[in-house]
CSV table of C-alpha atoms and ligand atoms in Angstrom, one decimal:
chain,number,residue,atom,x,y,z
A,672,MET,CA,138.6,98.6,119.9
A,673,ARG,CA,138.5,96.5,116.6
A,674,ILE,CA,135.0,95.5,115.8
A,675,LEU,CA,133.9,92.9,113.3
A,676,VAL,CA,130.3,92.4,112.2
A,677,GLN,CA,129.4,88.9,111.1
A,678,LYS,CA,126.0,88.0,109.8
A,679,PHE,CA,124.6,84.4,109.6
A,680,GLY,CA,121.5,83.5,107.5
A,681,GLY,CA,118.6,81.2,108.1
A,682,THR,CA,120.3,78.0,107.0
A,683,SER,CA,123.3,78.8,109.2
A,684,VAL,CA,121.2,78.9,112.3
A,685,ALA,CA,118.8,76.2,111.4
A,686,ASN,CA,119.6,73.9,114.3
A,687,LEU,CA,122.0,73.3,117.2
A,688,GLU,CA,124.6,71.6,115.0
A,689,CYS,CA,124.6,74.6,112.6
A,690,MET,CA,124.7,77.1,115.4
A,691,LYS,CA,127.9,75.3,116.7
A,692,GLN,CA,129.5,76.0,113.4
A,693,VAL,CA,128.5,79.6,113.7
A,694,ARG,CA,130.0,79.7,117.2
A,695,ALA,CA,133.3,78.4,115.7
A,696,LYS,CA,133.4,81.3,113.3
A,697,VAL,CA,132.7,83.8,116.1
A,698,LEU,CA,135.4,82.3,118.3
A,699,ALA,CA,137.9,82.4,115.5
A,700,ALA,CA,137.2,86.1,115.1
A,701,ARG,CA,137.7,86.6,118.8
A,702,GLU,CA,141.0,84.8,118.6
A,703,ARG,CA,142.0,87.3,115.8
A,704,GLY,CA,141.4,90.0,118.4
A,705,TYR,CA,138.0,91.4,117.4
A,706,LYS,CA,135.0,92.4,119.5
A,707,VAL,CA,132.3,90.7,117.5
A,708,VAL,CA,128.8,91.9,116.7
A,709,VAL,CA,126.9,88.9,115.4
A,710,VAL,CA,123.7,89.5,113.4
A,711,LEU,CA,121.4,86.5,113.1
A,712,SER,CA,118.4,85.6,110.9
A,713,ALA,CA,115.5,83.5,112.0
A,714,MET,CA,116.0,79.8,111.7
A,715,SER,CA,115.3,78.7,108.1
A,716,GLY,CA,111.6,78.4,107.3
A,717,GLU,CA,110.6,80.3,110.4
A,718,THR,CA,109.7,83.6,108.8
A,719,ASN,CA,107.6,81.8,106.2
A,720,ARG,CA,105.9,79.8,108.9
A,721,LEU,CA,105.0,83.0,110.8
A,722,LEU,CA,103.8,84.8,107.6
A,723,ALA,CA,101.6,81.8,106.8
A,724,LEU,CA,100.1,82.0,110.3
A,725,ALA,CA,99.2,85.6,109.8
A,726,ASP,CA,97.4,84.6,106.5
A,727,GLU,CA,95.6,81.8,108.3
A,728,TRP,CA,94.4,84.1,111.1
A,729,SER,CA,93.4,87.1,109.1
A,730,SER,CA,92.0,87.7,105.6
A,731,GLU,CA,94.1,90.8,105.4
A,732,PRO,CA,96.8,90.8,108.1
A,733,ASP,CA,97.5,94.2,109.6
A,734,PRO,CA,100.9,95.2,108.4
A,735,ALA,CA,102.1,96.5,111.8
A,736,GLU,CA,100.9,93.4,113.6
A,737,THR,CA,102.5,91.2,110.9
A,738,ASP,CA,105.8,92.8,111.7
A,739,ALA,CA,105.3,92.4,115.5
A,740,LEU,CA,104.7,88.7,114.7
A,741,VAL,CA,107.6,87.9,112.3
A,742,VAL,CA,110.3,89.7,114.4
A,743,THR,CA,109.9,86.9,116.9
A,744,GLY,CA,111.8,84.5,114.6
A,745,GLU,CA,115.0,86.4,115.0
A,746,GLN,CA,114.4,86.7,118.8
A,747,VAL,CA,114.5,83.0,119.1
A,748,SER,CA,117.8,82.7,117.2
A,749,ILE,CA,119.7,85.4,119.2
A,750,ALA,CA,118.6,84.1,122.6
A,751,LEU,CA,119.6,80.5,121.8
A,752,PHE,CA,122.9,81.6,120.3
A,753,SER,CA,123.8,83.8,123.2
A,754,MET,CA,123.2,80.8,125.5
A,755,LEU,CA,125.5,78.8,123.4
A,756,LEU,CA,128.3,81.4,123.6
A,757,LYS,CA,127.9,81.7,127.3
A,758,ASP,CA,128.3,77.9,127.6
A,759,SER,CA,131.7,78.4,126.0
A,760,GLY,CA,132.7,81.1,128.5
A,761,ILE,CA,132.2,84.0,126.1
A,762,LYS,CA,130.8,87.2,127.6
A,763,ALA,CA,127.8,87.7,125.3
A,764,ARG,CA,124.3,89.1,125.3
A,765,SER,CA,121.4,89.5,122.9
A,766,PHE,CA,119.9,92.7,121.4
A,767,LEU,CA,116.6,93.2,119.7
A,768,GLY,CA,116.4,96.1,117.2
A,769,PHE,CA,114.4,98.4,119.4
A,770,GLN,CA,116.9,97.9,122.3
A,771,ILE,CA,119.7,99.5,120.3
A,772,PRO,CA,117.7,101.3,118.8
A,773,ILE,CA,117.7,100.8,115.1
A,774,VAL,CA,115.1,103.5,114.1
A,775,THR,CA,113.3,103.0,110.8
A,776,SER,CA,110.5,104.4,108.7
A,777,ASP,CA,106.9,103.2,109.4
A,778,THR,CA,106.6,101.3,106.1
A,779,PHE,CA,105.8,98.1,107.8
A,780,GLY,CA,107.1,95.0,106.0
A,781,SER,CA,109.7,97.0,104.1
A,782,ALA,CA,110.9,99.7,106.5
A,783,ARG,CA,114.0,101.7,105.8
A,784,ILE,CA,116.7,102.3,108.4
A,785,LEU,CA,116.8,106.0,109.4
A,786,SER,CA,119.4,105.9,112.1
A,787,ILE,CA,121.3,103.6,114.4
A,788,ASP,CA,122.5,104.8,117.8
A,789,ASP,CA,125.8,103.1,118.2
A,790,SER,CA,126.5,104.4,121.8
A,791,ARG,CA,124.7,101.6,123.6
A,792,LEU,CA,126.4,98.9,121.6
A,793,ARG,CA,129.8,100.5,122.0
A,794,ALA,CA,129.3,100.8,125.7
A,795,GLU,CA,128.2,97.1,126.0
A,796,LEU,CA,131.3,96.0,124.0
A,797,GLU,CA,133.5,97.4,126.8
A,798,THR,CA,132.2,94.6,129.0
A,799,HIS,CA,131.2,92.0,126.5
A,800,ASP,CA,133.1,90.0,123.9
A,801,VAL,CA,130.2,89.4,121.6
A,802,LEU,CA,126.9,91.1,121.1
A,803,VAL,CA,124.2,89.1,119.3
A,804,VAL,CA,121.8,91.3,117.4
A,805,ALA,CA,118.5,90.3,115.8
A,806,GLY,CA,118.6,91.0,112.0
A,807,PHE,CA,115.7,92.2,109.8
A,808,GLN,CA,114.1,94.4,112.5
A,809,GLY,CA,113.9,97.9,113.9
A,810,CYS,CA,111.3,100.2,115.4
A,811,THR,CA,109.7,103.5,114.4
A,812,ALA,CA,110.5,106.7,116.2
A,813,ASP,CA,107.3,106.2,118.3
A,814,GLY,CA,108.3,102.6,119.2
A,815,ARG,CA,106.4,100.3,116.9
A,816,LEU,CA,108.2,97.2,115.7
A,817,THR,CA,109.2,97.0,112.0
A,818,THR,CA,110.8,94.7,109.5
A,819,LEU,CA,113.2,95.6,106.7
A,820,GLY,CA,111.8,93.3,103.9
A,821,ARG,CA,112.7,89.7,103.1
A,822,GLY,CA,116.4,89.0,103.4
A,823,GLY,CA,116.6,92.2,105.5
A,824,SER,CA,119.2,90.8,108.0
A,825,ASP,CA,121.9,91.5,105.3
A,826,THR,CA,120.9,95.2,105.6
A,827,SER,CA,120.9,95.1,109.4
A,828,ALA,CA,124.4,93.8,109.3
A,829,VAL,CA,125.8,96.2,106.7
A,830,ALA,CA,124.2,99.2,108.5
A,831,LEU,CA,125.7,98.1,111.8
A,832,ALA,CA,129.1,97.6,110.2
A,833,ALA,CA,128.9,101.2,108.9
A,834,ALA,CA,127.7,102.6,112.2
A,835,LEU,CA,130.4,100.7,114.2
A,836,GLY,CA,133.3,101.2,111.8
A,837,SER,CA,133.7,97.4,111.3
A,838,VAL,CA,136.7,96.6,109.0
A,839,GLU,CA,134.3,94.7,106.7
A,840,CYS,CA,131.0,93.0,107.0
A,841,GLU,CA,131.1,89.3,106.8
A,842,ILE,CA,127.9,87.7,105.4
A,843,TYR,CA,127.9,84.0,106.1
A,844,THR,CA,125.5,81.8,104.1
A,845,ASP,CA,124.9,78.4,102.6
A,846,VAL,CA,127.1,79.0,99.5
A,847,ASP,CA,130.7,80.0,99.6
A,848,GLY,CA,130.4,83.3,97.8
A,849,VAL,CA,128.7,85.2,95.0
A,850,TYR,CA,128.7,83.1,91.9
A,851,THR,CA,128.4,84.0,88.2
A,852,THR,CA,124.9,82.7,88.5
A,853,ASP,CA,122.8,80.9,91.2
A,854,PRO,CA,125.0,77.8,91.9
A,855,ASN,CA,121.8,75.9,92.9
A,856,LEU,CA,120.4,76.4,89.4
A,857,CYS,CA,123.5,76.1,87.2
A,858,SER,CA,126.1,73.4,88.0
A,859,THR,CA,128.9,75.2,86.0
A,860,ALA,CA,128.5,78.5,87.9
A,861,ARG,CA,131.9,79.9,89.1
A,862,LYS,CA,132.7,81.7,92.4
A,863,LEU,CA,133.8,85.3,91.9
A,864,ASP,CA,136.7,86.6,93.9
A,865,ARG,CA,135.4,90.1,93.6
A,866,ILE,CA,132.4,92.0,92.3
A,867,THR,CA,131.7,95.7,92.3
A,868,TYR,CA,129.0,97.3,94.3
A,869,ASP,CA,127.2,98.4,91.1
A,870,GLU,CA,127.3,94.9,89.6
A,871,MET,CA,126.1,93.4,92.9
A,872,LEU,CA,123.3,95.9,93.0
A,873,GLU,CA,122.1,94.9,89.6
A,874,MET,CA,122.5,91.2,90.4
A,875,ALA,CA,120.4,91.7,93.6
A,876,SER,CA,117.8,93.8,91.9
A,877,MET,CA,117.5,91.3,89.1
A,878,GLY,CA,116.8,88.4,91.4
A,879,ALA,CA,120.0,87.1,92.9
A,880,LYS,CA,118.9,86.8,96.5
A,881,VAL,CA,122.3,86.1,98.0
A,882,LEU,CA,122.3,89.8,99.3
A,883,GLN,CA,119.4,92.0,99.9
A,884,ILE,CA,119.5,95.1,97.5
A,885,ARG,CA,119.4,97.6,100.3
A,886,SER,CA,122.4,96.0,102.0
A,887,VAL,CA,124.4,96.6,98.9
A,888,GLU,CA,123.1,100.2,98.7
A,889,PHE,CA,124.3,100.8,102.2
A,890,ALA,CA,127.6,99.1,101.6
A,891,LYS,CA,128.2,101.3,98.6
A,892,LYS,CA,127.1,104.5,100.3
A,893,TYR,CA,129.3,104.0,103.3
A,894,ASN,CA,132.1,102.1,101.5
A,895,VAL,CA,131.8,99.0,103.6
A,896,PRO,CA,133.6,96.0,102.0
A,897,VAL,CA,131.2,93.0,102.2
A,898,HIS,CA,132.7,89.5,102.3
A,899,VAL,CA,130.1,86.8,101.3
A,900,ARG,CA,131.3,83.4,102.5
A,901,SER,CA,130.2,80.0,103.8
A,902,THR,CA,129.4,79.1,107.4
A,903,PHE,CA,130.3,75.5,106.6
A,904,THR,CA,133.7,75.8,105.0
A,905,ASP,CA,136.9,77.9,105.6
A,906,THR,CA,137.4,79.1,102.1
A,907,THR,CA,137.7,82.7,101.2
A,908,GLY,CA,134.5,84.0,99.7
A,909,THR,CA,133.6,87.0,97.4
A,910,LEU,CA,134.5,90.5,98.2
A,911,VAL,CA,131.9,93.1,97.2
A,912,THR,CA,133.9,96.3,96.8
A,913,GLN,CA,134.7,99.4,94.8
A,914,GLU,CA,135.5,99.1,91.2
A,915,ASP,CA,139.0,99.2,89.9
A,916,SER,CA,140.3,99.2,86.3
A,917,SER,CA,140.9,95.5,86.2
A,918,MET,CA,137.2,94.8,86.7
A,919,GLU,CA,136.2,96.5,83.5
A,920,ALA,CA,138.1,93.9,81.5
A,921,VAL,CA,135.3,91.4,82.1
A,922,LEU,CA,132.4,91.9,79.8
A,923,VAL,CA,129.7,90.1,81.8
A,924,SER,CA,130.3,89.1,85.5
A,925,GLY,CA,127.0,87.3,86.1
A,926,ILE,CA,123.6,86.2,85.1
A,927,ALA,CA,120.6,86.7,87.4
A,928,TYR,CA,117.0,85.5,87.1
A,929,ASP,CA,113.7,86.4,88.7
A,930,LYS,CA,110.6,84.3,88.5
A,931,ASP,CA,108.6,86.7,90.8
A,932,GLN,CA,107.2,88.6,87.9
A,933,ALA,CA,103.9,89.5,86.4
A,934,ARG,CA,103.2,91.3,83.1
A,935,ILE,CA,100.3,93.6,82.7
A,936,THR,CA,99.0,95.2,79.4
A,937,LEU,CA,96.6,98.0,79.2
A,938,ARG,CA,95.2,97.6,75.6
A,939,SER,CA,94.3,100.5,73.3
A,940,VAL,CA,94.8,103.4,75.6
A,941,PRO,CA,94.2,106.8,73.9
A,942,ASP,CA,97.6,108.1,72.8
A,943,ARG,CA,97.7,111.5,74.4
A,944,PRO,CA,99.8,113.4,76.9
A,945,GLY,CA,99.3,112.4,80.5
A,946,VAL,CA,98.3,108.8,79.9
A,947,ALA,CA,101.6,107.3,81.2
A,948,ALA,CA,101.2,109.5,84.3
A,949,ALA,CA,97.6,108.4,84.8
A,950,ILE,CA,98.8,104.8,84.9
A,951,PHE,CA,102.1,105.0,86.8
A,952,VAL,CA,101.5,107.7,89.4
A,953,PRO,CA,98.7,105.6,91.2
A,954,LEU,CA,101.0,102.6,91.1
A,955,SER,CA,103.8,104.5,92.7
A,956,THR,CA,101.7,106.1,95.4
A,957,ASN,CA,100.4,102.6,96.2
A,958,GLY,CA,104.0,101.3,96.7
A,959,VAL,CA,104.0,99.1,93.6
A,960,VAL,CA,107.5,99.0,92.0
A,961,VAL,CA,107.2,98.8,88.3
A,962,ASP,CA,110.2,97.5,86.4
A,963,MET,CA,110.1,97.1,82.6
A,964,ILE,CA,107.8,99.4,80.6
A,965,VAL,CA,107.0,99.2,76.9
A,966,GLN,CA,104.6,101.5,75.1
A,967,ASN,CA,103.6,100.3,71.6
A,968,PRO,CA,101.3,102.3,69.4
A,969,SER,CA,98.8,99.6,68.2
A,970,ARG,CA,96.9,101.7,65.6
A,971,GLU,CA,96.2,105.3,64.9
A,972,GLY,CA,95.5,107.3,68.1
A,973,VAL,CA,95.8,104.4,70.5
A,974,THR,CA,98.7,102.6,72.2
A,975,ASP,CA,99.3,99.5,74.3
A,976,MET,CA,101.1,100.0,77.6
A,977,THR,CA,102.9,96.9,78.9
A,978,PHE,CA,104.8,96.7,82.2
A,979,THR,CA,106.0,94.3,84.8
A,980,VAL,CA,105.5,94.2,88.6
A,981,PRO,CA,106.4,91.8,91.4
A,982,ARG,CA,103.8,88.9,91.5
A,983,LYS,CA,102.9,89.8,95.1
A,984,ASP,CA,101.6,93.2,93.8
A,985,LEU,CA,99.5,91.7,91.0
A,986,LYS,CA,96.1,91.9,92.8
A,987,LYS,CA,96.7,95.5,93.9
A,988,THR,CA,97.9,96.4,90.4
A,989,LEU,CA,94.9,94.8,88.6
A,990,THR,CA,92.4,96.6,91.0
A,991,LEU,CA,94.1,99.9,90.2
A,992,MET,CA,94.3,99.2,86.5
A,993,GLU,CA,90.5,98.5,86.3
A,994,GLY,CA,89.9,102.0,87.6
A,995,ILE,CA,92.4,103.5,85.2
A,996,ARG,CA,90.9,101.6,82.3
A,997,GLU,CA,87.6,103.2,82.9
A,998,GLU,CA,89.1,106.6,83.4
A,999,THR,CA,91.3,106.5,80.2
A,1000,GLU,CA,88.7,104.6,78.2
A,1001,ALA,CA,91.2,101.8,77.4
A,1002,LEU,CA,89.9,98.6,75.8
A,1003,GLU,CA,91.0,96.0,78.3
A,1004,VAL,CA,93.5,94.9,81.0
A,1005,LEU,CA,95.5,91.7,80.3
A,1006,HIS,CA,97.9,89.9,82.6
A,1007,ASP,CA,100.3,87.0,82.6
A,1008,VAL,CA,102.1,85.4,85.5
A,1009,SER,CA,104.0,82.7,83.6
A,1010,VAL,CA,106.9,85.1,82.8
A,1011,ALA,CA,110.5,85.5,84.2
A,1012,LYS,CA,113.3,87.9,83.8
A,1013,VAL,CA,116.9,86.9,82.9
A,1014,SER,CA,119.7,89.5,83.0
A,1015,ALA,CA,123.3,89.7,82.0
A,1016,ILE,CA,125.3,92.1,84.2
A,1017,GLY,CA,128.8,93.5,84.0
A,1018,VAL,CA,130.7,96.8,84.2
A,1019,GLY,CA,132.7,95.8,81.2
A,1020,MET,CA,129.5,96.4,79.0
A,1021,ARG,CA,130.0,100.1,79.3
A,1022,ASN,CA,132.9,100.1,76.8
A,1023,HIS,CA,131.8,97.3,74.5
A,1024,SER,CA,129.2,97.1,71.8
A,1025,GLY,CA,127.4,93.9,70.7
A,1026,VAL,CA,126.7,92.5,74.2
A,1027,ALA,CA,122.9,92.7,73.7
A,1028,ALA,CA,123.2,91.2,70.3
A,1029,LYS,CA,125.2,88.3,71.7
A,1030,ALA,CA,122.5,87.7,74.4
A,1031,PHE,CA,119.7,87.8,71.9
A,1032,ALA,CA,121.5,85.4,69.5
A,1033,ALA,CA,122.1,82.9,72.4
A,1034,LEU,CA,118.4,82.9,73.3
A,1035,ARG,CA,117.4,82.5,69.6
A,1036,LYS,CA,119.6,79.4,69.3
A,1037,GLU,CA,117.4,77.7,71.9
A,1038,ASN,CA,114.2,79.2,70.3
A,1039,ILE,CA,113.5,81.2,73.4
A,1040,ASN,CA,111.1,84.1,72.6
A,1041,ILE,CA,111.9,87.5,74.1
A,1042,LEU,CA,108.7,89.2,75.3
A,1043,MET,CA,110.3,92.5,76.6
A,1044,ILE,CA,113.8,94.0,76.7
A,1045,SER,CA,115.3,96.6,79.0
A,1046,THR,CA,118.9,97.8,79.4
A,1047,SER,CA,121.0,99.9,81.7
A,1048,GLU,CA,124.6,100.9,81.4
A,1049,ILE,CA,125.8,97.6,82.9
A,1050,LYS,CA,122.8,95.3,82.4
A,1051,ILE,CA,120.6,93.7,79.7
A,1052,THR,CA,117.3,92.1,80.8
A,1053,CYS,CA,114.9,90.0,78.8
A,1054,LEU,CA,111.5,88.9,79.8
A,1055,ILE,CA,110.8,85.4,78.7
A,1056,GLU,CA,108.3,82.6,79.4
A,1057,GLU,CA,108.9,81.3,82.9
A,1058,LYS,CA,109.3,77.7,81.7
A,1059,TYR,CA,112.5,78.6,79.9
A,1060,THR,CA,114.2,80.3,82.8
A,1061,GLU,CA,116.8,77.6,83.7
A,1062,LEU,CA,117.6,77.0,80.0
A,1063,ALA,CA,118.0,80.8,79.4
A,1064,VAL,CA,120.3,81.2,82.4
A,1065,ARG,CA,122.5,78.3,81.2
A,1066,VAL,CA,122.7,79.5,77.6
A,1067,LEU,CA,123.6,83.1,78.6
A,1068,HIS,CA,126.1,81.8,81.1
A,1069,ASP,CA,127.8,79.8,78.4
A,1070,ALA,CA,127.5,82.5,75.7
A,1071,PHE,CA,129.5,84.9,77.9
A,1072,GLY,CA,132.1,82.4,78.8
A,1073,LEU,CA,131.2,82.3,82.5
A,1074,SER,CA,131.1,78.5,83.0
A,1075,SER,CA,133.8,76.7,84.8
A,1076,ASN,CA,135.1,73.5,83.2
A,1077,THR,CA,134.3,71.4,86.2
A,1078,GLU,CA,130.7,70.9,87.5
A,1079,HIS,CA,130.2,71.3,91.2
B,2323,ADP,P1,120.7,83.3,103.8
B,2323,ADP,O1,119.5,82.5,104.4
B,2323,ADP,O2,122.0,82.9,104.4
B,2323,ADP,O3,120.5,84.8,103.9
B,2323,ADP,P2,119.8,83.2,101.1
B,2323,ADP,O4,119.0,82.0,100.8
B,2323,ADP,O5,119.1,84.5,101.3
B,2323,ADP,O6,120.8,82.8,102.3
B,2323,ADP,O7,120.9,83.5,99.9
B,2323,ADP,C1,121.7,82.4,99.5
B,2323,ADP,C2,121.2,81.8,98.3
B,2323,ADP,O8,121.3,82.7,97.2
B,2323,ADP,C3,122.0,80.6,97.8
B,2323,ADP,O9,121.6,79.4,98.4
B,2323,ADP,C4,121.7,80.6,96.3
B,2323,ADP,O10,120.8,79.7,95.9
B,2323,ADP,C5,121.1,82.0,96.0
B,2323,ADP,N1,121.8,82.7,94.9
B,2323,ADP,C6,121.1,83.3,93.9
B,2323,ADP,N2,122.0,83.8,93.0
B,2323,ADP,C7,123.2,83.6,93.5
B,2323,ADP,C8,124.6,84.0,93.1
B,2323,ADP,N3,124.8,84.6,92.0
B,2323,ADP,N4,125.6,83.6,93.9
B,2323,ADP,C9,125.4,82.9,95.0
B,2323,ADP,N5,124.2,82.6,95.5
B,2323,ADP,C10,123.1,82.9,94.8
B,2324,LIG,N1,114.3,86.1,108.4
B,2324,LIG,C1,114.1,87.1,107.4
B,2324,LIG,C2,113.6,86.5,106.1
B,2324,LIG,O1,113.5,85.3,106.0
B,2324,LIG,C3,115.3,88.0,107.2
B,2324,LIG,C4,116.5,87.3,106.7
B,2324,LIG,O2,116.6,86.1,106.8
B,2324,LIG,O3,117.4,88.0,106.3
B,2324,LIG,O4,113.4,87.1,105.1
B,2325,MG,MG1,119.3,86.0,102.7
C-alpha cells in the first residue's frame, strides 16, 4: 500500500470554495495510486477565535480546558471535508487525535508527541481511500485532550508521515514554497527549490512560521522529505531535505524575523558564581524559553544580565525576576517590548568568514542600531528596534544577493 500524507493549513480550508481546491489535490493523489491521509487545520481565524473566547470567559483559562476548547476547530474541518469527499464518491472518514491515538505529553498548549499507533489507520486504509485526520491535537496516556502548540498541524502531519512510511509529507499552504524571506513582507523574495533540515530549523526557530519547528525536528529525525507547496496552484514547491554538497555553495539561504520578542535586563547583579543559574534555572523550570543572553560587567563587582523571551512569557518572566532581584540584591529589572530579531541563515556560513561583518555593515548603512547579537554555526541574529524590522529584512536580503529581479 502506497501512502501519502497531505496537510492543508487554515487558509486552505477557510471555506467551501477552498475546500474544493483541497479535494482536487486529494483526488489527484488518488489518481496517482496513493491511499491518502489528509491532515487538516482549523478554518483560518478559528483557533484565534476560540482562544479569545477562553480569555473572555476566564481571567486565567485552565490549560487543559483551553486545549479541550481549541481542538474543536480542527474537528469542524475534518467532518466537513469528509462529507465533501463522500459527495464525490470517495470512501473517506474522519479521525480525531485521540481516536488514533496520537499520545502526547501532558504539557497542555504545547504537548509533545510521544507515540502514534499506526495500526488503526493502516487497518482503516484497507477499506477507505482517504482518512481525514485532525491536526494540532493528541491526548495524554490517561485520555485528556492536548494541543501541540500554534502551527502544530505541521507536526501532526510529519509525525504521521513518519509513522505510516509516507513517501514524503506534502504541506499545502497559501504560499507556493519556502522563500528566501517572508514573501508577504518582501516583494523580491525568491522561492527556494530546496532547503536543508538544519536551515529550515533555524528559519522556523527564528520566526518563519511557514513550518512549525517541531515538524522540522521530526522530519530530520525520521528523514521524511517535506514538500511545501500551494493549495491554489500546481507549481512544484520547496523540498526540505538532507544536505548535499551543492547546498554549501550558497552562503545565506534565507532571512527570518520575529517580532514576538521582549528584552529583559537585570541591572547591577553582584558578579559572583551562581548568579546566572539563579536567574535562568527558575525561568527554565517555569517553561520560559530564553533565547539571546548577554552578560555585561557594568562596574567593579556587578554585572548587567540582558536576555530575550517570547512576548507571551513577559508577565511570567517579570514576576520571577522581581523575586530574583530581591534574592540577588540586583538594582532593578528593566524591560522593552519594542524589539525584534532578524536572522541570516545558511549552511554555507560554516566555511566562510565575514558573513557577520557583511550583515552588520548592511544594517549600519541604514542606520539600524544593533541591540544584541547571537550566532550559531549557520546563523547570525541581531536584535533591533521593532520599527526597523521590514527595512532590516530587506537590506539583509539584498546584501546577501537573495532578491529576485522581478517583484511578485
Ligand atoms: P498555514 O495556515 O497553511 O499553516 P501559515 O500562515 O502557518 O500557513 O504559514 C504560511 C505563511 O508563512 C505565509 O503566508 C508567509 O507569510 C509566512 N512565511 C514566513 N516566512 C516565510 C518564508 N521564508 N517562506 C514562505 N512563507 C513564509
Ligand atoms: N489551528 C492551529 C493553529 O492555528 C494549528 C495549525 O493551524 O497548524 O495554530
Ligand atoms: Mg501553519
